[in-house]
Coordinates of C-alpha atoms in Angstrom, one line a residue:
X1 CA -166.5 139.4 82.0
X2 CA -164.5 138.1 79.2
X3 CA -166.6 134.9 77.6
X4 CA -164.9 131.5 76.8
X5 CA -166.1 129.3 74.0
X6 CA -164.6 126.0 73.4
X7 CA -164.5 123.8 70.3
X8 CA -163.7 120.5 69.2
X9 CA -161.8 120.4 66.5
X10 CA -161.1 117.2 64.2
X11 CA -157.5 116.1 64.6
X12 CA -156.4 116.8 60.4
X13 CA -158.6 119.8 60.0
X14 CA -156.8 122.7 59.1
X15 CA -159.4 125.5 58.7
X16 CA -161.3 125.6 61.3
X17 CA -159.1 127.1 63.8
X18 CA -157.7 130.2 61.8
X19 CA -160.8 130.8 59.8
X20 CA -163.0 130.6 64.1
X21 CA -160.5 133.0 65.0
X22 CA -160.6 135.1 61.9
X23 CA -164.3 135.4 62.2
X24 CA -164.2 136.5 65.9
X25 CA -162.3 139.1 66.2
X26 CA -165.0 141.7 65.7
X27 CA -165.6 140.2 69.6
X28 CA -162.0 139.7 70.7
X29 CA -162.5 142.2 73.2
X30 CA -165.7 140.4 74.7
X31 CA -165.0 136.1 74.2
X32 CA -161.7 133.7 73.4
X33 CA -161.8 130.8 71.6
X34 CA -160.4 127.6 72.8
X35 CA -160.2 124.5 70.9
X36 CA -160.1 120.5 71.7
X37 CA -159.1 117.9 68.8
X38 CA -160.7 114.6 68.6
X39 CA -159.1 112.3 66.0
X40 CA -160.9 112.3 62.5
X41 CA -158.4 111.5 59.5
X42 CA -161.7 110.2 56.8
X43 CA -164.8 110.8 55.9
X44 CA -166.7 107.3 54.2
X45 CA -169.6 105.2 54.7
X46 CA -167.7 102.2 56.6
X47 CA -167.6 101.3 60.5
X48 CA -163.9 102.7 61.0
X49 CA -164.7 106.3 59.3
X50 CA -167.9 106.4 61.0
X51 CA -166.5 105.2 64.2
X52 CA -164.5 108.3 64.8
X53 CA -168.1 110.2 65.7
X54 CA -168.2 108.1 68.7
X55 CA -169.4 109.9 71.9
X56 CA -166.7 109.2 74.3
X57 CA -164.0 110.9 72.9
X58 CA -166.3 113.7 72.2
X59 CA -166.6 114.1 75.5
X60 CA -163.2 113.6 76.3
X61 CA -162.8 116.6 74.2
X62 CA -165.3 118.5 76.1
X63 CA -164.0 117.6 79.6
X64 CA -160.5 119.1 78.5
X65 CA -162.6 122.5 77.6
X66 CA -164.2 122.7 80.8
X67 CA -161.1 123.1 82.5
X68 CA -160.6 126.2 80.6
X69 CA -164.4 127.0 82.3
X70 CA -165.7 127.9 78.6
X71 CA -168.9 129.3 78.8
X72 CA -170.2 127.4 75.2
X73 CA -168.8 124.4 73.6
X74 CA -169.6 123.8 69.4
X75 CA -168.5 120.5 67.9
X76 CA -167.3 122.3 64.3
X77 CA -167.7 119.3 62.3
X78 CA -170.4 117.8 60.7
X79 CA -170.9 114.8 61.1
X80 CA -174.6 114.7 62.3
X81 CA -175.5 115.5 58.9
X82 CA -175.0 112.4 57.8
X83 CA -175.0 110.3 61.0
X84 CA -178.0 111.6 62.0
X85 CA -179.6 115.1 63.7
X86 CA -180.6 112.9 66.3
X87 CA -176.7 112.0 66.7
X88 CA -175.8 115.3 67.3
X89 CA -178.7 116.3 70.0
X90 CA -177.5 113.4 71.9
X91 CA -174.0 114.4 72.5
X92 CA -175.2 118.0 73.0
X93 CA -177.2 116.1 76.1
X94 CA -174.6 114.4 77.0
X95 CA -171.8 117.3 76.9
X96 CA -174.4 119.1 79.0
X97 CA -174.9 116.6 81.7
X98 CA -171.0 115.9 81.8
X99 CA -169.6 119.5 82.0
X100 CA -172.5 121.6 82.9
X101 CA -171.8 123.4 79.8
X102 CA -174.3 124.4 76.9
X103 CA -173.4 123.2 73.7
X104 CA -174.4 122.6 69.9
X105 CA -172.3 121.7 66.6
X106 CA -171.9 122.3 63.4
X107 CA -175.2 120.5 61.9
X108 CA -177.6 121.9 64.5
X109 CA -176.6 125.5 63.6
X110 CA -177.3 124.3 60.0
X111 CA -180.9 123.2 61.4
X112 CA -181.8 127.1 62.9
X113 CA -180.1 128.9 60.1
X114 CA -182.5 127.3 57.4
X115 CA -185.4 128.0 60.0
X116 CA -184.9 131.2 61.0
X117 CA -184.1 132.0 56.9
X118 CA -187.8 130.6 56.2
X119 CA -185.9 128.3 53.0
X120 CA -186.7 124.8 52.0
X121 CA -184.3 124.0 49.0
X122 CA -180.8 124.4 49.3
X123 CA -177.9 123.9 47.0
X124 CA -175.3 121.4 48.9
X125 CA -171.1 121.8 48.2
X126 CA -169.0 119.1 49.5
X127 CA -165.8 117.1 49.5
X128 CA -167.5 114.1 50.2
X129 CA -167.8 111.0 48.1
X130 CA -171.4 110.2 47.1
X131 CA -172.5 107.5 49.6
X132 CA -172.1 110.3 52.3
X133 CA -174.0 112.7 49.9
X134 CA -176.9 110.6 50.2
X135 CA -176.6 110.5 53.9
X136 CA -176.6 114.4 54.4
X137 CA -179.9 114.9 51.6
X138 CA -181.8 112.0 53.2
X139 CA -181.0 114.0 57.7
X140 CA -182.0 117.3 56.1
X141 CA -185.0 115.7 54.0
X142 CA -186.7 114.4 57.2
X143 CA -185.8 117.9 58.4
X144 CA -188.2 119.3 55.4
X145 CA -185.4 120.6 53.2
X146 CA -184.8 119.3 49.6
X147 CA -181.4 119.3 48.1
X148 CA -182.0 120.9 44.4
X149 CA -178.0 120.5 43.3
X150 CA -175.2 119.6 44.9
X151 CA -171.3 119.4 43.9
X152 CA -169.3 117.0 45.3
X153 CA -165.5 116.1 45.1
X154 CA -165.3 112.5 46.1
X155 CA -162.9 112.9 48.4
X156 CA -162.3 110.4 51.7
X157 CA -159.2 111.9 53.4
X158 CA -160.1 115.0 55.5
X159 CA -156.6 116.9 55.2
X160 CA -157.2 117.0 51.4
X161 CA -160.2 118.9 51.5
X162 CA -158.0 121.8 52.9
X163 CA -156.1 121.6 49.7
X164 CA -159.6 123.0 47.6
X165 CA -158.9 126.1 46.9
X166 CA -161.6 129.1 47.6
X167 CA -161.7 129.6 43.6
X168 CA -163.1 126.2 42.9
X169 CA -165.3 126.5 46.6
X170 CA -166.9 129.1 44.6
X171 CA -167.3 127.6 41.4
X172 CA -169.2 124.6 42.9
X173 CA -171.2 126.8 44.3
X174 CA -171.6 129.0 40.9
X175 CA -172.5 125.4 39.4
X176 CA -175.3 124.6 41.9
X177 CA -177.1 127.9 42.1
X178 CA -177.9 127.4 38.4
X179 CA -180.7 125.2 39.8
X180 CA -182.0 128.7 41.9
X181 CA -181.9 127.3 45.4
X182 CA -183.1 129.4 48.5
X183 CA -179.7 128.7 49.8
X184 CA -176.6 127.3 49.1
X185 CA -175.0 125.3 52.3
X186 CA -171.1 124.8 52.2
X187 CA -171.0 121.8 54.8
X188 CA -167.6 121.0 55.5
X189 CA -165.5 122.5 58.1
X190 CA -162.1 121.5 56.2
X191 CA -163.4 123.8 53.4
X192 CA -162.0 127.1 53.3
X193 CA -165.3 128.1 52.4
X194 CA -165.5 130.9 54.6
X195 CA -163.3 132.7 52.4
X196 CA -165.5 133.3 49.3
X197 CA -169.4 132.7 51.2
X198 CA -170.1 136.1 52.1
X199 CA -169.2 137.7 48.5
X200 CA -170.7 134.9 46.8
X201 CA -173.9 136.2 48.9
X202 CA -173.9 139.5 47.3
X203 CA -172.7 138.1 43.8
X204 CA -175.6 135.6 43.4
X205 CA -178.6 137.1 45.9
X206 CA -178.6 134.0 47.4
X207 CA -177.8 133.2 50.9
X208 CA -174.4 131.1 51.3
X209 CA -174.5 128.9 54.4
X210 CA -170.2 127.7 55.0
X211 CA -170.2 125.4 57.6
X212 CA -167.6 127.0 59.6
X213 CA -169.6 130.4 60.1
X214 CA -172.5 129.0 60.7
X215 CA -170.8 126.7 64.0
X216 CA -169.8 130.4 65.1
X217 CA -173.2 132.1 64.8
X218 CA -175.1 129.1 66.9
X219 CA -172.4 129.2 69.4
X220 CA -172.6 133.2 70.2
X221 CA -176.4 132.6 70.0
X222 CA -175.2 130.1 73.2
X223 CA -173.6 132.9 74.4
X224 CA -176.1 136.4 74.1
X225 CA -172.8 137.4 71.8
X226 CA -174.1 139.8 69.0
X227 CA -173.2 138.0 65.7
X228 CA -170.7 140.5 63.9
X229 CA -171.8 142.0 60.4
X230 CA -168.4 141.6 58.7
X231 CA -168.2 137.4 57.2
X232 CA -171.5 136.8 58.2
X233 CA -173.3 137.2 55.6
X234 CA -177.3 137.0 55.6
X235 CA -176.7 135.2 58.9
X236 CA -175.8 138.6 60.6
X237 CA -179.1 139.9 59.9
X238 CA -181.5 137.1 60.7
X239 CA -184.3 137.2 63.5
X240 CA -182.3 135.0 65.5
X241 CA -179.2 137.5 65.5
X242 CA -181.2 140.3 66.3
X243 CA -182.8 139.2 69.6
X244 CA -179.2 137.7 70.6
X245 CA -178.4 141.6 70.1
X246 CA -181.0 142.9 72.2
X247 CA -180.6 140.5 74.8
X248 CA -176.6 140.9 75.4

């Protein structure tokens, strides 16, 4: 049986949808991707930027998915890293009690990738300006993990941060591994970060966490999908990956 996953997409995001599809077609012949947009044009610390993270259209989005009878739903964005983990669990719940359909996001596959890597500092590259900076060390600090560097554009509107080119993606994340993290995270899913994570994995020796590869790799765990070895990076040989293998 052909497998279905859905995912919500913010409205101005650009990368998301060709860089998913990009990094499933290893699986094309075994799962489709389906996507739902919720409307996210910013990304600041104020109530009408963080007001776009409510729940309802979230599920709105996910309702619209399930009438495609996905099998999966990920919320590719990331905004429970700085509105809270506990954010993003909820509307995992709540997609789950409305649809019937597992689910996880962005953030959350951020949570098991640093656990099942056994790392506890990590090198952070985003857009972002430095209010939501704060936001995203403080979740992942009462997750246990300390930010050792980060690189940060100060940026607020979301279609710009399509316009950073993979070049400087990687030289952020060049800048920040001079502080030797365990891991560098790339935590934007406007980023075309995807692009340049995997070499920059064999370039540096560290592990390089983008934001959109790491949504996909939760959501096939969702799914007993074997996570592909191309654009995966370490991810494709983690623990977590491996029994996902053996169980499909």
């Amino acid at each position: 049986m052909m497998a279905r996953l859905g995912v919500i997409t913010p409205s101005s995001n650009t990368v998301l949808e060709p860089q998913t599809v990009r990094l499933l077609k290893p699986v094309a012949d075994r799962l489709t991707v389906h996507f739902s947009r919720v409307r996210v044009t910013a990304i600041a610390d104020d109530p009408e930027a963080r007001g776009q993270f409510a729940v309802a259209p979230m599920l709105d989005a996910a309702r619209l998915l399930a009438d495609a009878r996905v099998h999966a739903v990920l919320w590719s964005g990331t905004s429970g890293a700085w509105e809270g983990l506990d954010a993003d669990r909820r509307l995992v719940a709540q997609i789950g009690a409305s649809t019937g359909i597992p689910a996880t996001t962005s953030s959350l596959a951020l949570l098991d990738a640093l656990q099942v890597l056994d790392v506890r500092r990590y090198g952070l590259v985003v857009p972002y300006v430095k209010p939501i900076v704060a936001k995203i060390e403080h979740t992942f600090a009462e997750a246990g993990y300390k930010c050792v560097a980060r690189s940060f554009a100060s940026l607020t509107v979301n279609w710009d941060f399509a316009e950073m080119s993979p070049h400087e993606i990687a030289d952020r994340v060049r800048e920040v591994a001079r502080s030797v993290p365990d891991v560098i995270v790339i935590h934007c899913t406007n980023l075309r970060g995807s692009e340049v994570s995997e070499d920059l994995e064999h370039e540096l020796g560290i592990p390089v966490l983008d934001s959109v590869v790491v949504g996909v790799w939760g959501a096939l765990q969702l799914l007993k999908i074997p996570v592909p070895r191309a654009r995966f990076g370490r991810l494709a040989e983690t623990p977590a990956s491996q029994a996902v293998a053996r169980d499909a």
